[in-house]
């Protein structure tokens, strides 16, 4: 499990492992794990559908593998141009030949969209690396996600490439068809919500519907406000979980729980976590990345227990898997935020009708 998070047991002060009990003989466990990844039959035929640029990249990378030559490739392309699709095709072909293909990504969610993906923490910039000059850049340019709307696909690419026309302030013009007019009154937020989510509970209860869309904001307070509005509209059995908040090394109790309860630092769940059956949630910590439970995984609540949330994974490789989420102690990732070290014991989840743009990276929101 530690390996799947890019860590090693040797970095912890634990007794040495007695290797006599290893069941894999002399073969390192990682090799056993990698060679036992099953190739999805659907992925095996993906290579037949590659577009021209994907095909060129696929052929070039595989040629290097076939010739058993080393090589480094950098597949570059804006969102939706089919990078993941290409990786899946490559992984399936290489693994299908009985060879090892290790899929890693810098975030758990990005790894979870690739079969057998692992998280590797990269503390470096690729361009700053001396390897950059040896890298062969392969560019994907065609937006495959917005194929049935070629105008929008082109528009997105122009924005990504910085070639869309701007005004004197450097702002681009959004077409009215994708805007919700802001009348600066109290109903503006409700109108935004109405245009994203149908009000009928039949829609909201459909996990596919609910996870195919989200309202994005730059700020956590906005996200919390929208999520609270949404959960009130949502119908179903309700449960409120309160967190246990404390400060480490506070023998004089300078920071009473009533005060701590009012805080919601970045990356921590709220003190009062209000959930309803079938509502969408997003995980805030890497609990078990190998089984799809990582920071950013989206789930739908199926039921409540006193000390566990019964939920179903609704994205990525582990789609449909039923899991039980525990309450865990969480610390704020931003150490400078408070002059004390804050600890919250809570389920590591937030509602995900709305999420911050940061959290949405690596997510697939097809609607
Ligand atoms: N050659 C193809 N044929 C059919 N569908 C494709 C093809 N390539 C990609 N797609 C589809 O287009 C969508 C976007 O592809 P993908 O997720 O691989 O893009 P990406 O570049 O990894 O996007 P992002 O950077 O946003 O993660 C997916 O639904 C994928 O199935």
Tab-separated table of C-alpha atoms and ligand atoms in Angstrom:
chain	number	residue	atom	x	y	z
A	1	UNK	CA	0.000	0.000	0.000
A	2	UNK	CA	2.871	2.376	0.845
A	3	UNK	CA	4.490	1.630	-2.493
A	4	UNK	CA	1.286	2.551	-4.251
A	5	UNK	CA	1.569	5.986	-2.588
A	6	UNK	CA	5.191	6.433	-3.663
A	7	UNK	CA	6.561	5.652	-0.173
A	8	UNK	CA	8.654	2.885	1.243
A	9	UNK	CA	8.455	0.958	4.489
A	10	UNK	CA	12.128	1.701	5.070
A	11	UNK	CA	11.395	5.403	5.496
A	12	UNK	CA	9.535	4.590	8.724
A	13	UNK	CA	11.249	3.617	11.967
A	14	UNK	CA	9.902	0.068	11.997
A	15	UNK	CA	11.618	-3.234	12.776
A	16	UNK	CA	13.289	-4.909	9.789
A	17	UNK	CA	11.074	-7.168	7.702
A	18	UNK	CA	11.804	-10.857	7.981
A	19	UNK	CA	12.045	-11.791	4.299
A	20	UNK	CA	11.912	-15.541	5.049
A	21	UNK	CA	8.126	-15.366	4.911
A	22	UNK	CA	7.958	-13.829	1.432
A	23	UNK	CA	5.779	-16.058	-0.760
A	24	UNK	CA	7.067	-14.777	-4.097
A	25	UNK	CA	10.466	-16.475	-3.887
A	26	UNK	CA	13.241	-14.461	-5.492
A	27	UNK	CA	10.909	-12.519	-7.736
A	28	UNK	CA	10.369	-9.015	-6.387
A	29	UNK	CA	6.792	-8.434	-5.374
A	30	UNK	CA	6.458	-5.478	-7.741
A	31	UNK	CA	7.246	-7.672	-10.736
A	32	UNK	CA	4.722	-10.257	-9.574
A	33	UNK	CA	2.106	-7.519	-9.170
A	34	UNK	CA	2.818	-5.917	-12.526
A	35	UNK	CA	2.773	-9.188	-14.443
A	36	UNK	CA	-0.499	-10.223	-12.869
A	37	UNK	CA	-2.451	-7.165	-14.060
A	38	UNK	CA	-5.267	-8.429	-16.250
A	39	UNK	CA	-5.682	-6.703	-19.597
A	40	UNK	CA	-9.226	-5.562	-20.252
A	41	UNK	CA	-10.324	-7.147	-23.574
A	42	UNK	CA	-11.879	-3.806	-24.567
A	43	UNK	CA	-8.498	-2.085	-24.223
A	44	UNK	CA	-6.818	-4.637	-26.487
A	45	UNK	CA	-8.770	-3.356	-29.487
A	46	UNK	CA	-8.402	0.366	-28.647
A	47	UNK	CA	-5.394	0.697	-30.945
A	48	UNK	CA	-7.651	0.090	-33.950
A	49	UNK	CA	-9.491	3.364	-33.271
A	50	UNK	CA	-6.545	5.705	-32.777
A	51	UNK	CA	-6.611	8.958	-34.737
A	52	UNK	CA	-3.660	9.951	-36.964
A	53	UNK	CA	-1.597	11.676	-34.258
A	54	UNK	CA	-2.330	8.993	-31.674
A	55	UNK	CA	-1.411	6.303	-34.220
A	56	UNK	CA	1.900	8.049	-35.009
A	57	UNK	CA	2.776	8.264	-31.297
A	58	UNK	CA	1.654	4.657	-30.681
A	59	UNK	CA	3.741	3.299	-33.571
A	60	UNK	CA	6.805	5.303	-32.607
A	61	UNK	CA	6.717	4.234	-28.940
A	62	UNK	CA	6.036	0.587	-29.750
A	63	UNK	CA	8.806	0.518	-32.340
A	64	UNK	CA	11.229	1.542	-29.605
A	65	UNK	CA	9.866	-1.179	-27.290
A	66	UNK	CA	10.092	-3.800	-30.051
A	67	UNK	CA	13.671	-2.879	-30.815
A	68	UNK	CA	14.392	-3.092	-27.060
A	69	UNK	CA	15.894	0.356	-27.222
A	70	UNK	CA	15.598	2.919	-24.449
A	71	UNK	CA	13.680	6.064	-25.141
A	72	UNK	CA	11.810	8.872	-23.454
A	73	UNK	CA	8.671	10.339	-24.938
A	74	UNK	CA	6.622	13.286	-23.844
A	75	UNK	CA	3.038	13.099	-25.048
A	76	UNK	CA	1.755	16.636	-25.094
A	77	UNK	CA	-1.786	17.738	-25.797
A	78	UNK	CA	-4.545	19.885	-24.321
A	79	UNK	CA	-7.386	18.302	-22.312
A	80	UNK	CA	-9.533	15.851	-24.250
A	81	UNK	CA	-7.083	15.172	-27.077
A	82	UNK	CA	-6.900	11.490	-26.144
A	83	UNK	CA	-3.713	11.107	-24.077
A	84	UNK	CA	-5.308	8.637	-21.671
A	85	UNK	CA	-6.862	6.769	-24.586
A	86	UNK	CA	-3.390	6.413	-26.141
A	87	UNK	CA	-1.845	5.247	-22.831
A	88	UNK	CA	-4.562	2.653	-22.392
A	89	UNK	CA	-3.916	1.325	-25.888
A	90	UNK	CA	-0.154	1.192	-25.229
A	91	UNK	CA	-0.550	-0.465	-21.810
A	92	UNK	CA	-2.888	-3.108	-23.241
A	93	UNK	CA	-0.623	-3.922	-26.185
A	94	UNK	CA	2.586	-4.102	-24.162
A	95	UNK	CA	1.013	-6.100	-21.325
A	96	UNK	CA	-0.706	-8.316	-23.911
A	97	UNK	CA	2.761	-9.230	-25.192
A	98	UNK	CA	3.649	-10.423	-21.687
A	99	UNK	CA	5.917	-7.426	-21.088
A	100	UNK	CA	5.807	-5.098	-18.113
A	101	UNK	CA	4.376	-1.611	-18.524
A	102	UNK	CA	4.341	0.425	-15.325
A	103	UNK	CA	1.768	3.205	-15.343
A	104	UNK	CA	2.456	6.015	-12.906
A	105	UNK	CA	0.956	9.445	-12.431
A	106	UNK	CA	1.651	12.305	-10.063
A	107	UNK	CA	-1.839	12.265	-8.615
A	108	UNK	CA	-3.891	9.349	-7.434
A	109	UNK	CA	-6.919	10.348	-9.484
A	110	UNK	CA	-4.871	10.576	-12.677
A	111	UNK	CA	-3.395	7.135	-11.895
A	112	UNK	CA	-6.828	5.688	-11.234
A	113	UNK	CA	-7.976	6.309	-14.821
A	114	UNK	CA	-5.194	4.037	-16.139
A	115	UNK	CA	-5.391	0.275	-15.708
A	116	UNK	CA	-2.958	-0.764	-12.963
A	117	UNK	CA	-1.909	2.868	-12.408
A	118	UNK	CA	0.390	3.837	-9.523
A	119	UNK	CA	1.044	7.196	-7.901
A	120	UNK	CA	4.569	8.516	-8.032
A	121	UNK	CA	5.336	11.800	-6.344
A	122	UNK	CA	7.512	13.839	-8.689
A	123	UNK	CA	9.382	16.646	-7.012
A	124	UNK	CA	10.867	18.185	-10.122
A	125	UNK	CA	10.041	20.084	-13.247
A	126	UNK	CA	10.275	18.115	-16.443
A	127	UNK	CA	11.564	21.034	-18.476
A	128	UNK	CA	14.236	21.717	-15.860
A	129	UNK	CA	15.519	18.160	-16.150
A	130	UNK	CA	18.608	17.349	-18.164
A	131	UNK	CA	16.569	14.536	-19.675
A	132	UNK	CA	14.312	17.071	-21.393
A	133	UNK	CA	16.653	17.348	-24.395
A	134	UNK	CA	16.582	13.572	-24.885
A	135	UNK	CA	12.802	13.494	-24.843
A	136	UNK	CA	10.889	13.007	-28.042
A	137	UNK	CA	7.828	15.251	-27.983
A	138	UNK	CA	4.680	13.777	-29.476
A	139	UNK	CA	1.822	16.192	-29.904
A	140	UNK	CA	-1.881	15.368	-29.886
A	141	UNK	CA	-3.978	18.192	-31.272
A	142	UNK	CA	-7.476	16.944	-32.041
A	143	UNK	CA	-10.056	17.304	-29.284
A	144	UNK	CA	-11.669	13.865	-29.095
A	145	UNK	CA	-13.928	14.691	-26.165
A	146	UNK	CA	-15.946	17.404	-27.910
A	147	UNK	CA	-16.058	15.649	-31.272
A	148	UNK	CA	-19.768	16.203	-31.865
A	149	UNK	CA	-19.285	19.938	-31.419
A	150	UNK	CA	-16.331	20.844	-33.673
A	151	UNK	CA	-16.767	24.591	-33.075
A	152	UNK	CA	-16.446	24.130	-29.283
A	153	UNK	CA	-13.503	21.741	-29.717
A	154	UNK	CA	-11.678	24.360	-31.809
A	155	UNK	CA	-12.600	27.117	-29.362
A	156	UNK	CA	-11.153	25.127	-26.424
A	157	UNK	CA	-7.959	24.439	-28.337
A	158	UNK	CA	-7.590	28.154	-29.202
A	159	UNK	CA	-7.991	29.063	-25.509
A	160	UNK	CA	-5.477	26.379	-24.494
A	161	UNK	CA	-2.982	27.579	-27.084
A	162	UNK	CA	-3.492	31.232	-26.119
A	163	UNK	CA	-4.562	32.153	-29.653
A	164	UNK	CA	-8.165	33.150	-28.905
A	165	UNK	CA	-8.701	36.884	-29.448
A	166	UNK	CA	-8.644	38.980	-26.267
A	167	UNK	CA	-9.728	42.522	-25.373
A	168	UNK	CA	-7.317	45.179	-24.053
A	169	UNK	CA	-7.477	43.626	-20.558
A	170	UNK	CA	-6.489	40.222	-21.867
A	171	UNK	CA	-10.007	38.825	-21.410
A	172	UNK	CA	-11.643	36.449	-23.862
A	173	UNK	CA	-15.285	36.603	-24.881
A	174	UNK	CA	-17.418	33.646	-23.780
A	175	UNK	CA	-20.201	32.751	-26.219
A	176	UNK	CA	-23.630	33.511	-24.730
A	177	UNK	CA	-24.685	29.903	-25.309
A	178	UNK	CA	-22.380	28.746	-22.509
A	179	UNK	CA	-23.142	31.590	-20.086
A	180	UNK	CA	-25.735	31.853	-17.344
A	181	UNK	CA	-26.591	35.570	-17.185
A	182	UNK	CA	-25.711	37.155	-13.863
A	183	UNK	CA	-28.381	39.620	-12.759
A	184	UNK	CA	-26.505	40.325	-9.512
A	185	UNK	CA	-29.523	39.476	-7.388
A	186	UNK	CA	-30.045	36.744	-4.797
A	187	UNK	CA	-31.398	34.289	-7.332
A	188	UNK	CA	-28.230	34.250	-9.497
A	189	UNK	CA	-26.773	31.251	-7.703
A	190	UNK	CA	-30.082	29.369	-7.861
A	191	UNK	CA	-30.219	30.011	-11.603
A	192	UNK	CA	-26.706	28.648	-12.032
A	193	UNK	CA	-27.652	25.541	-10.029
A	194	UNK	CA	-30.875	25.107	-12.053
A	195	UNK	CA	-28.983	25.252	-15.317
A	196	UNK	CA	-26.538	22.534	-14.230
A	197	UNK	CA	-28.764	20.229	-12.178
A	198	UNK	CA	-32.335	19.271	-13.080
A	199	UNK	CA	-34.476	19.661	-9.999
A	200	UNK	CA	-36.325	16.324	-10.247
A	201	UNK	CA	-35.047	13.899	-7.643
A	202	UNK	CA	-35.153	11.084	-10.209
A	203	UNK	CA	-32.265	12.821	-11.993
A	204	UNK	CA	-30.381	13.632	-8.844
A	205	UNK	CA	-30.604	10.017	-7.665
A	206	UNK	CA	-29.012	8.695	-10.850
A	207	UNK	CA	-25.280	8.269	-10.039
A	208	UNK	CA	-24.347	8.698	-13.698
A	209	UNK	CA	-26.254	11.956	-13.964
A	210	UNK	CA	-24.964	13.343	-10.723
A	211	UNK	CA	-21.294	12.589	-11.396
A	212	UNK	CA	-21.291	13.691	-15.028
A	213	UNK	CA	-21.479	17.350	-13.972
A	214	UNK	CA	-20.226	19.695	-11.277
A	215	UNK	CA	-20.182	23.395	-10.536
A	216	UNK	CA	-16.594	24.649	-10.337
A	217	UNK	CA	-15.375	27.604	-8.360
A	218	UNK	CA	-12.016	29.058	-7.428
A	219	UNK	CA	-12.979	29.424	-3.770
A	220	UNK	CA	-13.789	26.936	-1.042
A	221	UNK	CA	-16.399	29.177	0.608
A	222	UNK	CA	-18.373	29.382	-2.669
A	223	UNK	CA	-18.119	25.620	-3.083
A	224	UNK	CA	-19.419	25.056	0.459
A	225	UNK	CA	-22.322	27.462	-0.086
A	226	UNK	CA	-23.419	25.697	-3.294
A	227	UNK	CA	-23.010	22.258	-1.751
A	228	UNK	CA	-25.172	23.225	1.231
A	229	UNK	CA	-27.883	24.590	-1.081
A	230	UNK	CA	-27.759	21.394	-3.141
A	231	UNK	CA	-27.941	18.995	-0.218
A	232	UNK	CA	-31.008	20.848	1.071
A	233	UNK	CA	-32.698	20.387	-2.323
A	234	UNK	CA	-31.729	16.728	-2.445
A	235	UNK	CA	-34.325	14.321	-1.056
A	236	UNK	CA	-33.457	11.229	0.915
A	237	UNK	CA	-32.446	9.796	4.257
A	238	UNK	CA	-30.207	12.337	5.954
A	239	UNK	CA	-27.224	11.930	8.224
A	240	UNK	CA	-25.086	14.556	9.922
A	241	UNK	CA	-21.615	13.568	11.099
A	242	UNK	CA	-19.840	15.979	13.437
A	243	UNK	CA	-16.065	16.050	13.644
A	244	UNK	CA	-13.951	15.866	16.815
A	245	UNK	CA	-11.555	18.806	16.700
A	246	UNK	CA	-8.459	19.328	18.806
A	247	UNK	CA	-5.139	21.116	18.951
A	248	UNK	CA	-1.970	19.192	19.655
A	249	UNK	CA	-0.003	20.444	22.677
A	250	UNK	CA	-2.718	22.626	24.143
A	251	UNK	CA	-2.765	21.605	27.846
A	252	UNK	CA	-4.374	24.917	28.909
A	253	UNK	CA	-7.211	24.543	26.463
A	254	UNK	CA	-6.623	27.912	24.797
A	255	UNK	CA	-8.496	26.678	21.751
A	256	UNK	CA	-11.889	25.308	22.826
A	257	UNK	CA	-13.643	22.816	20.514
A	258	UNK	CA	-16.488	25.334	19.890
A	259	UNK	CA	-13.953	27.635	18.228
A	260	UNK	CA	-12.173	24.840	16.358
A	261	UNK	CA	-15.493	23.589	15.005
A	262	UNK	CA	-15.984	26.878	13.145
A	263	UNK	CA	-12.799	26.388	11.093
A	264	UNK	CA	-12.692	24.720	7.692
A	265	UNK	CA	-9.083	24.803	6.518
A	266	UNK	CA	-8.150	23.880	2.971
A	267	UNK	CA	-8.265	20.193	2.238
A	268	UNK	CA	-10.167	19.244	5.409
A	269	UNK	CA	-13.769	18.073	5.602
A	270	UNK	CA	-16.289	20.346	7.337
A	271	UNK	CA	-17.062	20.029	11.045
A	272	UNK	CA	-20.687	19.369	10.202
A	273	UNK	CA	-20.810	16.889	7.343
A	274	UNK	CA	-24.400	16.731	6.126
A	275	UNK	CA	-25.025	13.856	3.733
A	276	UNK	CA	-28.028	12.202	2.146
A	277	UNK	CA	-28.395	8.776	0.612
A	278	UNK	CA	-27.311	8.815	-3.079
A	279	UNK	CA	-25.543	12.174	-2.825
A	280	UNK	CA	-22.145	12.588	-4.533
A	281	UNK	CA	-18.997	12.978	-2.426
A	282	UNK	CA	-15.300	13.395	-3.135
A	283	UNK	CA	-12.490	11.820	-1.137
A	284	UNK	CA	-9.931	14.194	0.394
A	285	UNK	CA	-7.131	11.766	1.238
A	286	UNK	CA	-5.305	8.827	-0.306
A	287	UNK	CA	-6.815	5.992	1.725
A	288	UNK	CA	-6.069	3.051	-0.550
A	289	UNK	CA	-4.948	4.198	-4.033
A	290	UNK	CA	-4.380	0.657	-5.277
A	291	UNK	CA	-8.090	0.049	-4.804
A	292	UNK	CA	-9.177	3.347	-6.266
A	293	UNK	CA	-9.527	5.283	-3.005
A	294	UNK	CA	-7.391	8.345	-3.497
A	295	UNK	CA	-7.541	12.061	-3.027
A	296	UNK	CA	-10.109	13.192	-5.603
A	297	UNK	CA	-12.005	9.900	-6.084
A	298	UNK	CA	-15.716	10.557	-6.478
A	299	UNK	CA	-18.264	8.294	-4.818
A	300	UNK	CA	-21.990	8.128	-4.184
A	301	UNK	CA	-23.315	7.512	-0.672
A	302	UNK	CA	-25.265	4.285	-0.305
A	303	UNK	CA	-25.890	4.188	3.396
A	304	UNK	CA	-24.788	5.292	6.838
A	305	UNK	CA	-23.278	3.536	9.794
A	306	UNK	CA	-22.161	4.983	13.078
A	307	UNK	CA	-18.483	4.778	12.244
A	308	UNK	CA	-18.448	4.210	8.504
A	309	UNK	CA	-19.988	5.606	5.347
A	310	UNK	CA	-21.200	2.964	2.929
A	311	UNK	CA	-20.352	4.289	-0.558
A	312	UNK	CA	-19.831	3.277	-4.163
A	313	UNK	CA	-16.950	4.421	-6.365
A	314	UNK	CA	-18.405	6.071	-9.464
A	315	UNK	CA	-15.318	6.969	-11.512
A	316	UNK	CA	-12.202	5.360	-12.958
A	317	UNK	CA	-10.987	1.795	-12.992
A	318	UNK	CA	-12.807	0.828	-9.820
A	319	UNK	CA	-16.217	2.068	-10.938
A	320	UNK	CA	-19.030	0.339	-9.073
A	321	UNK	CA	-16.892	-0.931	-6.178
A	322	UNK	CA	-18.606	-0.783	-2.794
A	323	UNK	CA	-16.454	0.613	0.014
A	324	UNK	CA	-16.742	1.563	3.658
A	325	UNK	CA	-15.076	4.842	4.504
A	326	UNK	CA	-13.741	5.261	8.035
A	327	UNK	CA	-13.380	8.348	10.217
A	328	UNK	CA	-9.731	9.319	10.337
A	329	UNK	CA	-7.639	11.995	12.052
A	330	UNK	CA	-6.737	14.696	9.538
A	331	UNK	CA	-4.307	17.595	9.797
A	332	UNK	CA	-4.401	20.699	7.661
A	333	UNK	CA	-1.938	20.451	4.787
A	334	UNK	CA	-1.242	24.175	5.050
A	335	UNK	CA	0.992	24.497	8.139
A	336	UNK	CA	1.096	28.297	8.044
A	337	UNK	CA	-2.635	28.716	8.222
A	338	UNK	CA	-2.884	28.648	12.028
A	339	UNK	CA	-0.385	29.266	14.826
A	340	UNK	CA	-1.281	25.822	16.233
A	341	UNK	CA	-1.444	22.337	14.837
A	342	UNK	CA	-5.038	21.592	14.176
A	343	UNK	CA	-6.407	18.057	14.112
A	344	UNK	CA	-9.875	17.041	12.937
A	345	UNK	CA	-11.299	13.556	13.264
A	346	UNK	CA	-13.888	13.208	10.534
A	347	UNK	CA	-14.754	11.208	7.420
A	348	UNK	CA	-12.286	12.438	4.774
A	349	UNK	CA	-14.971	13.509	2.312
A	350	UNK	CA	-16.815	16.579	1.081
A	351	UNK	CA	-19.978	16.917	-0.985
A	352	UNK	CA	-19.115	17.201	-4.683
A	353	UNK	CA	-22.088	18.898	-6.360
A	354	UNK	CA	-19.617	21.762	-6.482
A	355	UNK	CA	-15.838	21.580	-6.193
A	356	UNK	CA	-12.829	23.822	-6.526
A	357	UNK	CA	-11.059	23.994	-9.870
A	358	UNK	CA	-7.985	22.474	-8.177
A	359	UNK	CA	-9.987	19.449	-7.076
A	360	UNK	CA	-11.553	19.069	-10.516
A	361	UNK	CA	-8.187	18.482	-12.206
A	362	UNK	CA	-7.953	14.974	-13.519
A	363	UNK	CA	-11.708	14.503	-13.149
A	364	UNK	CA	-13.880	13.521	-16.072
A	365	UNK	CA	-17.012	15.703	-16.207
A	366	UNK	CA	-18.562	14.762	-19.545
A	367	UNK	CA	-21.789	16.793	-19.309
B	1	LIG	N1	-9.231	7.655	-31.015
B	1	LIG	C1	-10.325	7.814	-30.285
B	1	LIG	N2	-11.503	7.292	-30.691
B	1	LIG	C2	-12.633	7.447	-29.986
B	1	LIG	N3	-12.692	8.126	-28.825
B	1	LIG	C3	-11.567	8.667	-28.357
B	1	LIG	C4	-10.319	8.537	-29.053
B	1	LIG	N4	-9.378	9.183	-28.343
B	1	LIG	C5	-9.991	9.663	-27.259
B	1	LIG	N5	-11.299	9.370	-27.275
B	1	LIG	C6	-12.316	9.735	-26.271
B	1	LIG	O1	-12.213	11.137	-26.048
B	1	LIG	C7	-12.368	11.453	-24.670
B	1	LIG	C8	-11.126	12.185	-24.175
B	1	LIG	O2	-9.995	11.307	-24.236
B	1	LIG	P1	-8.924	11.211	-23.054
B	1	LIG	O3	-9.593	11.153	-21.728
B	1	LIG	O4	-7.987	10.119	-23.424
B	1	LIG	O5	-8.218	12.628	-23.235
B	1	LIG	P2	-7.031	13.266	-22.371
B	1	LIG	O6	-6.136	13.958	-23.337
B	1	LIG	O7	-6.420	12.232	-21.498
B	1	LIG	O8	-7.874	14.323	-21.538
B	1	LIG	P3	-7.481	15.105	-20.169
B	1	LIG	O9	-6.186	15.806	-20.433
B	1	LIG	O10	-8.650	16.037	-19.998
B	1	LIG	O11	-7.410	14.045	-19.130
B	1	LIG	C9	-12.581	10.123	-23.953
B	1	LIG	O12	-13.973	9.950	-23.804
B	1	LIG	C10	-12.017	9.090	-24.918
B	1	LIG	O13	-12.666	7.834	-24.782
